């Protein structure tokens, strides 16, 4: 296609925000996602579509799986969020749609709907427990679990990538709030850690 | 003013040894400016008592001198203000809970000019003027005396100033607060012997445990049991060992200084943790307090019990305290509360205490047992220690101004006796602390034999242990704790016995809680006997309420305010019931009890607010165009959580001037507008059209691909709830816009129907609000601004007519282009992926400005659409108007849609329903007030109902005169009529017109 030249780079919703970090607690960094797709389809159709583009179908709802092509997070019985390792979204979507054949589904490019961050550190569970009402102990929310949930007053998608690393997706207009309130939680946790050491 | 340092021996009442205080760490503090010292480990109350300070407060209503009644969170008297610095003043804290730190500054409250010389104490003499129901009786003055004006403006404010607590701080709280969620198998409330055992057993059986206690130190009643032994070890050694084991278990979280204040649905518990209040110099990075929201599968309540005072005349003087409190001060803090004690009791617990006090060197002048019969065992031990016991007597009076100095006894035979003393201890029996059990919907029953409330029936997932379960003594508490911990853990399916089983045999019963009786004060009592110390409620108040016909305890509570203070009647409720029960000659069991409500003890607003203050109070959402709009001079307004550009100021223009210019630019040339906040939902699937047919009044399945339609959404009741544009991108794909405020609500409404009602339809909804940044270009020259930037789309009227849709590229990025107009001019709305919205805006604005156009904001948008008579849902509609009321299509007869059937209800088709019309004012200079009422006469009589109200009103730059939209009864039938709008500056005459003021035939849509 003539349009295969990648479009101009858009402005990140995190531009201008300083991301919090506290040694011994947790740090927040922007995660670049080349393309995001929302896939809505019956599970067997979705599995076929994911496979066609080098992705895998997670083992169930609220689980995520990563391959070289990208990650797929199953957020509902017929809902997947695809985070592609490389763009553009159009090519990925075309491959997936072709695999669906005549089966009905919804496939949308939502690359710029949200921003992604990685929160990582030894006290990451404690930091998240300040604003997320879900139980996030490793026994309750193992590596590979992903879910739509709340952080304080913002809706987020939370995915545990490693025992001490979480991927967070948030709608772009909520990003400054999320960053500000995570910064507060990290600062509080750092103060608790310092107090315990003292 | 400088004060002399204390000249008398510091800490004169501190015993030479004993207690859990750290004598190597003296701490100086001030109380009302007086310099005193205590030790690390003291509370403010214990440190004051160590210095012989008993009078610490003036009472709420009568300004009576008050002392320290208790040693815990149930304290009703000793409320003080703690001043850390000028902005950190906390009023109404209980001195019994304040941990001493170096430099602590405490002040008494509700007194002027000083605690000892309080002008307000005149209230005590005027007591007959303040009976129960004082407010109800006095604030209903007759109209003839000027209504209640004098009361509301003069007397009531004065009375409120006099009767009260500490002053609330005025400045913003400089501290910050944290929140925390947690989950556990077992939450243990209270870390006394029962709670500690429950936690240990539950954890060692395999459960995850959170154990919280309101005190700084774990141990509960054990902290006042220096001499007890458990398992052959001293109780305090046993305590240290248990705490070490809990700390060593990674399944256990220990939360001292944490009050479990409330129980909420599905076993959610609210816990308030105090983090820095006990520190002399806290790290300011630490939050002051933290709110824990804990979801626990099982809860063990090991909340203990609260001792009851006895009710006798003038039982509220400083130096009169609970017997158990005196024991705590002695054992835990090494403080003797007095030198000559009279012990008034209705409970066996006092005898052991008396013996201990005597051994510590307190002269026990007399044990006065109010009961007519006492088990010989109790009195024998006292007599063995040479203590004088008087059985069947009562206290008739007490003397002493700022401290009790003597009591007057009345013997069984009527003989009186005066005993000098400086301490009176009251042992009125124990009330199990069942507040949380009651909050958990547990029912309570009155146990006549033991004179206490007890759980009427067990609650699932709730386990009681120790004093709150009426398990008496240490061994009872420990056994109860073991049982509760094991039951709670097993209820979680944790029975793997992963840890060593705790085996504990308590060998000592230090405190026995024998049967107690409730106080039975005589109705003929002279003077006042206090029941509720914090709210100054006496037996006479309760008896008066009974005489005045109150029968229900909930009514008596509210009429007399007994139990309504911040202590919620922890020390007074059962005594109040006893008094009322006697007055009504009705059993306590039949009276029942008042409701226990959260919080158990007061919780600061800061803790409840947590991080949600200042910039984190609520998310502030900025559009993807924000940065560019800002540099174009935007002045923003709040629209829900969004910040929207209201107008763009140039060279110091005010809003009116800027809006006028912006409107003219759109009408004459071109305007650029940030419409990114519009909600957007993509509806995809083979049944997408059918679904939208059912969700909107308008026909969607008939819409051709590449076309848009204005659509109105109704609630099930038939009222307009939202509107927007539906564009058909493909046969099975729609791009739907919603109002800014309706975005989340509309998606939820659609999902609700799709998932519950229309499960036969195959389509999916996805919010794409934030995927797309939207810039509108509106005005006769919109096309020429847009055209050079666009790739692959023919913008001509023929190729892209009004309400057309096209996909293409702009500035190299994908776009969705809608030919729509909310201004009445030729218009386009360009959607691009959000990250590109600023670049698009900048390019469009530069081109618009080059031809004399410019940016416009929400204010100009409102004016422009009003000139066209276009409604804004929520401004021109209010949730009670139908599409017909607004003059909108009401849907095809054959097609079903949500809300349709409601439109046929009789009151929905009445001819005098409010209808949207336009108003033209007689005065060319006056803009009507939005919300102003509309009448059919210029000077309606009071009580006349309005015909309707103004919904939108602006000065129209295009027409050069004010315009307004209004909802008026049968408005369309009144077109041409003259009506009236009473305004602050006089009544205005208006004529009713059709709602389209500008270009009613729509000729300008094509530029």
Coordinates of N, CA, C and O in Angstrom, one line a residue, chain A residues 24-138:
Chain A
X24 N 13.8 1.6 46.2 CA 13.4 0.7 47.3 C 11.9 0.6 47.3 O 11.4 -0.2 48.1
X25 N 11.2 1.4 46.5 CA 9.7 1.3 46.5 C 9.2 0.9 45.2 O 8.8 -0.3 45.0
X26 N 9.1 1.8 44.3 CA 8.6 1.5 42.9 C 8.9 2.7 42.0 O 9.2 3.8 42.5
X27 N 9.0 2.4 40.7 CA 9.1 3.5 39.8 C 8.2 3.3 38.6 O 7.8 2.2 38.3
X28 N 7.8 4.4 38.0 CA 6.8 4.4 37.0 C 7.4 4.9 35.7 O 8.1 5.9 35.7
X29 N 7.3 4.1 34.6 CA 7.9 4.5 33.4 C 6.8 4.3 32.3 O 5.9 3.5 32.4
X30 N 6.9 5.1 31.2 CA 6.0 5.0 30.1 C 6.3 3.7 29.4 O 7.5 3.4 29.2
X31 N 5.3 3.0 29.0 CA 5.5 1.8 28.1 C 5.0 2.2 26.7 O 3.8 2.7 26.6
X32 N 5.8 2.0 25.7 CA 5.3 2.4 24.4 C 4.6 1.2 23.8 O 5.2 0.0 23.8
X33 N 3.5 1.4 23.3 CA 2.7 0.4 22.7 C 2.5 0.8 21.2 O 2.0 1.9 20.9
X34 N 2.9 0.0 20.3 CA 2.9 0.4 18.9 C 1.5 0.5 18.4 O 1.1 1.4 17.6
X35 N 0.6 -0.4 18.8 CA -0.8 -0.3 18.4 C -1.7 -1.1 19.4 O -1.2 -2.1 20.0
X36 N -2.9 -0.6 19.6 CA -3.8 -1.2 20.4 C -5.1 -1.5 19.6 O -5.6 -0.7 18.9
X37 N -5.6 -2.7 19.8 CA -6.8 -3.1 19.2 C -7.8 -3.7 20.2 O -7.3 -4.3 21.2
X38 N -9.0 -3.3 20.0 CA -10.1 -4.0 20.8 C -10.7 -5.1 19.9 O -11.1 -4.7 18.8
X39 N -10.8 -6.3 20.4 CA -11.4 -7.4 19.7 C -12.6 -7.9 20.5 O -12.4 -8.2 21.6
X40 N -13.7 -7.9 19.8 CA -14.9 -8.4 20.4 C -15.4 -9.5 19.5 O -15.7 -9.3 18.3
X41 N -15.5 -10.7 20.0 CA -16.0 -11.9 19.2 C -16.2 -13.1 20.1 O -15.7 -13.1 21.2
X42 N -17.0 -14.0 19.6 CA -17.0 -15.3 20.3 C -15.6 -15.9 20.5 O -14.8 -15.7 19.6
X43 N -15.4 -16.7 21.5 CA -14.1 -17.1 21.9 C -13.4 -17.8 20.8 O -12.2 -17.6 20.5
X44 N -14.1 -18.7 20.0 CA -13.4 -19.5 19.0 C -13.0 -18.7 17.8 O -11.9 -18.9 17.3
X45 N -13.8 -17.7 17.5 CA -13.4 -16.7 16.5 C -12.2 -15.9 16.9 O -11.2 -15.7 16.1
X46 N -12.3 -15.4 18.1 CA -11.2 -14.6 18.6 C -9.8 -15.4 18.6 O -8.8 -14.9 18.2
X47 N -9.9 -16.7 19.0 CA -8.7 -17.5 19.1 C -8.1 -17.6 17.7 O -6.9 -17.5 17.5
X48 N -8.9 -17.8 16.7 CA -8.5 -17.9 15.3 C -7.8 -16.6 14.9 O -6.8 -16.5 14.3
X49 N -8.5 -15.5 15.2 CA -8.0 -14.2 14.7 C -6.6 -13.8 15.4 O -5.7 -13.3 14.8
X50 N -6.6 -14.2 16.7 CA -5.3 -13.9 17.4 C -4.2 -14.7 16.8 O -3.1 -14.2 16.6
X51 N -4.5 -16.0 16.6 CA -3.4 -16.9 16.1 C -2.9 -16.4 14.7 O -1.7 -16.4 14.4
X52 N -3.8 -15.8 13.9 CA -3.4 -15.4 12.6 C -2.4 -14.3 12.6 O -1.7 -14.1 11.6
X53 N -2.3 -13.6 13.7 CA -1.4 -12.5 13.7 C -0.2 -12.7 14.7 O 0.4 -11.8 15.2
X54 N 0.0 -14.0 15.0 CA 1.1 -14.3 15.8 C 0.8 -14.1 17.3 O 1.7 -14.2 18.1
X55 N -0.4 -13.9 17.6 CA -0.8 -13.7 19.0 C -1.4 -15.0 19.6 O -1.7 -15.9 18.8
X56 N -1.5 -15.0 20.9 CA -2.1 -16.2 21.5 C -3.4 -15.8 22.2 O -3.5 -14.7 22.7
X57 N -4.2 -16.8 22.4 CA -5.4 -16.6 23.2 C -5.1 -17.0 24.7 O -4.6 -18.1 24.9
X58 N -5.3 -16.1 25.6 CA -5.0 -16.4 27.0 C -5.9 -17.6 27.5 O -6.8 -17.9 26.8
X59 N -5.5 -18.1 28.6 CA -6.2 -19.3 29.1 C -7.6 -19.0 29.7 O -8.3 -19.9 30.1
X60 N -8.0 -17.8 29.7 CA -9.3 -17.5 30.3 C -9.5 -16.0 30.5 O -8.6 -15.2 30.2
X61 N -10.6 -15.7 31.0 CA -10.9 -14.3 31.3 C -10.0 -13.7 32.4 O -9.6 -14.4 33.3
X62 N -9.6 -12.5 32.2 CA -8.7 -11.8 33.1 C -7.3 -12.4 33.1 O -6.7 -12.5 34.2
X63 N -7.0 -12.9 32.0 CA -5.6 -13.4 31.8 C -5.0 -12.8 30.6 O -5.7 -12.4 29.6
X64 N -3.7 -12.7 30.6 CA -2.9 -12.1 29.5 C -1.8 -13.0 29.0 O -1.3 -13.8 29.8
X65 N -1.5 -13.0 27.8 CA -0.4 -13.8 27.3 C 0.4 -13.0 26.3 O -0.1 -12.2 25.5
X66 N 1.7 -13.2 26.3 CA 2.6 -12.4 25.5 C 3.4 -13.2 24.5 O 3.8 -14.3 24.8
X67 N 3.5 -12.8 23.3 CA 4.3 -13.4 22.3 C 5.2 -12.4 21.6 O 5.1 -11.2 22.0
X68 N 6.0 -12.8 20.7 CA 6.8 -11.8 20.0 C 6.0 -10.7 19.3 O 6.4 -9.6 19.2
X69 N 4.8 -11.1 18.8 CA 4.0 -10.2 18.0 C 3.3 -9.1 18.9 O 2.9 -8.1 18.5
X70 N 3.1 -9.5 20.2 CA 2.4 -8.6 21.1 C 1.7 -9.4 22.2 O 2.0 -10.6 22.4
X71 N 0.8 -8.7 22.9 CA 0.2 -9.3 24.0 C -1.3 -9.2 23.8 O -1.9 -8.3 23.3
X72 N -2.0 -10.3 24.3 CA -3.5 -10.2 24.3 C -4.0 -10.4 25.7 O -3.5 -11.3 26.4
X73 N -4.9 -9.5 26.1 CA -5.5 -9.5 27.4 C -6.9 -9.8 27.3 O -7.6 -9.0 26.6
X74 N -7.4 -10.9 27.9 CA -8.8 -11.2 27.8 C -9.5 -10.5 29.0 O -9.3 -10.9 30.1
X75 N -10.4 -9.5 28.7 CA -11.0 -8.7 29.7 C -12.4 -9.0 30.0 O -13.0 -8.5 30.9
X76 N -13.0 -9.9 29.1 CA -14.4 -10.3 29.3 C -14.6 -11.5 28.5 O -13.7 -12.1 27.8
X77 N -15.8 -12.1 28.6 CA -16.1 -13.3 27.9 C -15.9 -13.2 26.4 O -15.5 -14.2 25.7
X78 N -16.1 -12.0 25.8 CA -15.9 -11.9 24.4 C -15.1 -10.6 24.1 O -15.3 -9.9 23.1
X79 N -14.2 -10.3 25.0 CA -13.5 -9.0 24.8 C -12.0 -9.2 25.1 O -11.6 -9.8 26.1
X80 N -11.2 -8.8 24.1 CA -9.7 -8.8 24.2 C -9.1 -7.5 23.9 O -9.7 -6.7 23.0
X81 N -8.1 -7.2 24.6 CA -7.3 -6.0 24.3 C -6.0 -6.5 23.8 O -5.3 -7.3 24.4
X82 N -5.6 -6.0 22.6 CA -4.4 -6.5 21.9 C -3.4 -5.3 22.0 O -3.7 -4.2 21.5
X83 N -2.2 -5.6 22.5 CA -1.2 -4.6 22.5 C -0.1 -5.1 21.6 O 0.6 -6.1 21.9
X84 N 0.0 -4.5 20.5 CA 0.9 -5.0 19.4 C 2.3 -4.5 19.6 O 2.5 -3.3 20.1
X85 N 3.3 -5.4 19.4 CA 4.7 -5.0 19.5 C 5.1 -4.1 18.4 O 6.1 -3.3 18.6
X86 N 4.5 -4.2 17.2 CA 4.9 -3.3 16.2 C 3.6 -2.9 15.4 O 2.7 -3.7 15.3
X87 N 3.7 -1.7 14.8 CA 2.5 -1.2 14.1 C 2.7 -1.3 12.6 O 3.6 -2.0 12.2
X88 N 1.9 -0.7 11.8 CA 0.7 0.0 12.2 C -0.4 -0.9 12.5 O -0.4 -2.1 12.1
X89 N -1.4 -0.4 13.2 CA -2.6 -1.1 13.7 C -3.3 -1.7 12.5 O -3.8 -2.8 12.5
X90 N -3.3 -1.0 11.3 CA -4.1 -1.4 10.2 C -3.6 -2.7 9.6 O -4.5 -3.6 9.3
X91 N -2.3 -3.0 9.6 CA -1.9 -4.2 9.0 C -2.3 -5.4 9.9 O -2.7 -6.5 9.4
X92 N -2.1 -5.2 11.2 CA -2.4 -6.2 12.2 C -3.9 -6.5 12.1 O -4.4 -7.7 12.0
X93 N -4.7 -5.5 12.0 CA -6.2 -5.6 12.0 C -6.6 -6.4 10.7 O -7.5 -7.2 10.7
X94 N -5.9 -6.0 9.6 CA -6.3 -6.7 8.3 C -6.0 -8.2 8.4 O -6.9 -9.0 8.0
X95 N -4.9 -8.6 9.0 CA -4.6 -10.0 9.1 C -5.6 -10.7 10.0 O -6.0 -11.8 9.7
X96 N -6.0 -10.0 11.1 CA -6.9 -10.6 12.0 C -8.3 -10.8 11.3 O -9.0 -11.8 11.4
X97 N -8.7 -9.7 10.7 CA -10.0 -9.7 10.0 C -10.1 -10.8 9.0 O -11.1 -11.5 8.8
X98 N -9.0 -11.0 8.2 CA -9.0 -12.0 7.2 C -9.2 -13.4 7.8 O -9.9 -14.2 7.3
X99 N -8.6 -13.6 9.0 CA -8.7 -14.9 9.7 C -10.2 -15.1 10.2 O -10.6 -16.3 10.3
X100 N -10.9 -14.1 10.4 CA -12.3 -14.2 10.9 C -13.2 -14.8 9.8 O -14.2 -15.4 10.1
X101 N -12.8 -14.5 8.6 CA -13.7 -14.9 7.5 C -15.0 -14.2 7.6 O -15.1 -13.0 7.9
X102 N -16.1 -15.0 7.5 CA -17.4 -14.5 7.6 C -18.0 -14.3 9.0 O -19.0 -13.8 9.2
X103 N -17.2 -14.8 10.0 CA -17.7 -14.8 11.4 C -17.8 -13.4 11.9 O -16.9 -12.6 11.6
X104 N -18.8 -13.1 12.5 CA -19.0 -11.7 12.9 C -18.1 -11.4 14.2 O -17.9 -12.2 15.0
X105 N -17.7 -10.2 14.2 CA -16.8 -9.7 15.3 C -16.7 -8.2 15.2 O -17.2 -7.6 14.2
X106 N -16.1 -7.6 16.2 CA -15.8 -6.2 16.1 C -14.3 -6.0 16.4 O -13.8 -6.6 17.4
X107 N -13.7 -5.3 15.5 CA -12.2 -5.1 15.7 C -12.0 -3.6 15.5 O -12.3 -3.0 14.4
X108 N -11.4 -3.0 16.5 CA -11.2 -1.5 16.5 C -9.8 -1.1 16.8 O -9.2 -1.7 17.7
X109 N -9.3 -0.1 16.1 CA -8.0 0.5 16.4 C -8.3 1.5 17.5 O -8.9 2.5 17.3
X110 N -7.7 1.2 18.7 CA -7.9 2.2 19.8 C -6.5 2.6 20.3 O -6.3 2.9 21.5
X111 N -5.5 2.6 19.3 CA -4.1 2.9 19.7 C -3.9 4.1 20.5 O -3.1 4.2 21.4
X112 N -4.8 5.2 20.3 CA -4.5 6.4 21.0 C -5.5 6.7 22.0 O -5.6 7.8 22.5
X113 N -6.3 5.7 22.4 CA -7.4 5.9 23.4 C -6.7 6.0 24.8 O -7.2 6.7 25.6
X114 N -5.7 5.3 25.0 CA -5.1 5.2 26.3 C -3.6 5.3 26.3 O -3.0 5.3 25.2
X115 N -3.0 5.4 27.4 CA -1.6 5.4 27.5 C -1.2 4.2 28.4 O -2.0 3.8 29.2
X116 N 0.0 3.8 28.3 CA 0.5 2.6 29.1 C 1.7 3.0 29.9 O 2.5 3.8 29.5
X117 N 1.7 2.5 31.1 CA 2.8 2.7 32.0 C 3.2 1.4 32.7 O 2.4 0.5 32.8
X118 N 4.4 1.3 33.1 CA 4.9 0.2 33.9 C 5.2 0.6 35.3 O 6.0 1.6 35.4
X119 N 4.7 -0.1 36.2 CA 5.0 0.2 37.6 C 5.8 -1.0 38.2 O 5.3 -2.1 38.1
X120 N 7.0 -0.7 38.6 CA 7.8 -1.8 39.0 C 8.6 -1.4 40.3 O 9.0 -0.3 40.4
X121 N 8.8 -2.4 41.1 CA 9.7 -2.2 42.3 C 9.3 -3.1 43.4 O 8.3 -3.8 43.3
X122 N 10.2 -3.1 44.4 CA 10.0 -4.1 45.5 C 8.7 -3.9 46.3 O 8.2 -4.9 46.8
X123 N 8.2 -2.7 46.3 CA 6.9 -2.5 47.1 C 5.8 -2.2 46.2 O 4.8 -1.5 46.6
X124 N 5.8 -2.7 45.0 CA 4.8 -2.3 44.0 C 3.4 -2.7 44.5 O 2.4 -2.0 44.3
X125 N 3.3 -3.9 45.2 CA 1.9 -4.3 45.7 C 1.4 -3.3 46.7 O 0.2 -3.0 46.7
X126 N 2.3 -2.9 47.6 CA 1.8 -1.9 48.6 C 1.4 -0.6 48.0 O 0.4 0.0 48.4
X127 N 2.1 -0.2 46.9 CA 1.8 1.1 46.3 C 0.4 0.9 45.6 O -0.5 1.8 45.8
X128 N 0.2 -0.2 44.9 CA -1.1 -0.3 44.2 C -2.2 -0.5 45.2 O -3.4 -0.1 45.0
X129 N -2.0 -1.1 46.4 CA -3.0 -1.3 47.4 C -3.5 0.0 47.9 O -4.6 0.1 48.6
X130 N -2.8 1.1 47.7 CA -3.3 2.4 48.2 C -4.5 2.9 47.4 O -5.3 3.7 47.9
X131 N -4.6 2.4 46.1 CA -5.7 2.9 45.3 C -6.6 1.9 44.6 O -7.6 2.2 44.1
X132 N -6.1 0.7 44.6 CA -6.8 -0.4 43.9 C -7.5 -1.3 44.9 O -6.8 -1.9 45.7
X133 N -8.8 -1.5 44.8 CA -9.5 -2.3 45.8 C -9.4 -3.8 45.6 O -9.8 -4.5 46.4
X134 N -8.7 -4.2 44.5 CA -8.6 -5.7 44.3 C -7.5 -6.3 45.2 O -6.5 -5.6 45.5
X135 N -7.6 -7.6 45.6 CA -6.5 -8.2 46.3 C -5.4 -8.5 45.2 O -5.6 -9.1 44.2
X136 N -4.2 -8.0 45.5 CA -3.1 -8.1 44.5 C -1.9 -8.9 45.0 O -0.9 -8.9 44.4
X137 N -2.1 -9.6 46.1 CA -1.1 -10.5 46.5 C -0.9 -11.5 45.4 O -1.8 -11.9 44.7
X138 N 0.3 -12.0 45.3 CA 0.7 -12.9 44.2 C -0.2 -14.2 44.2 O -0.6 -14.7 43.1

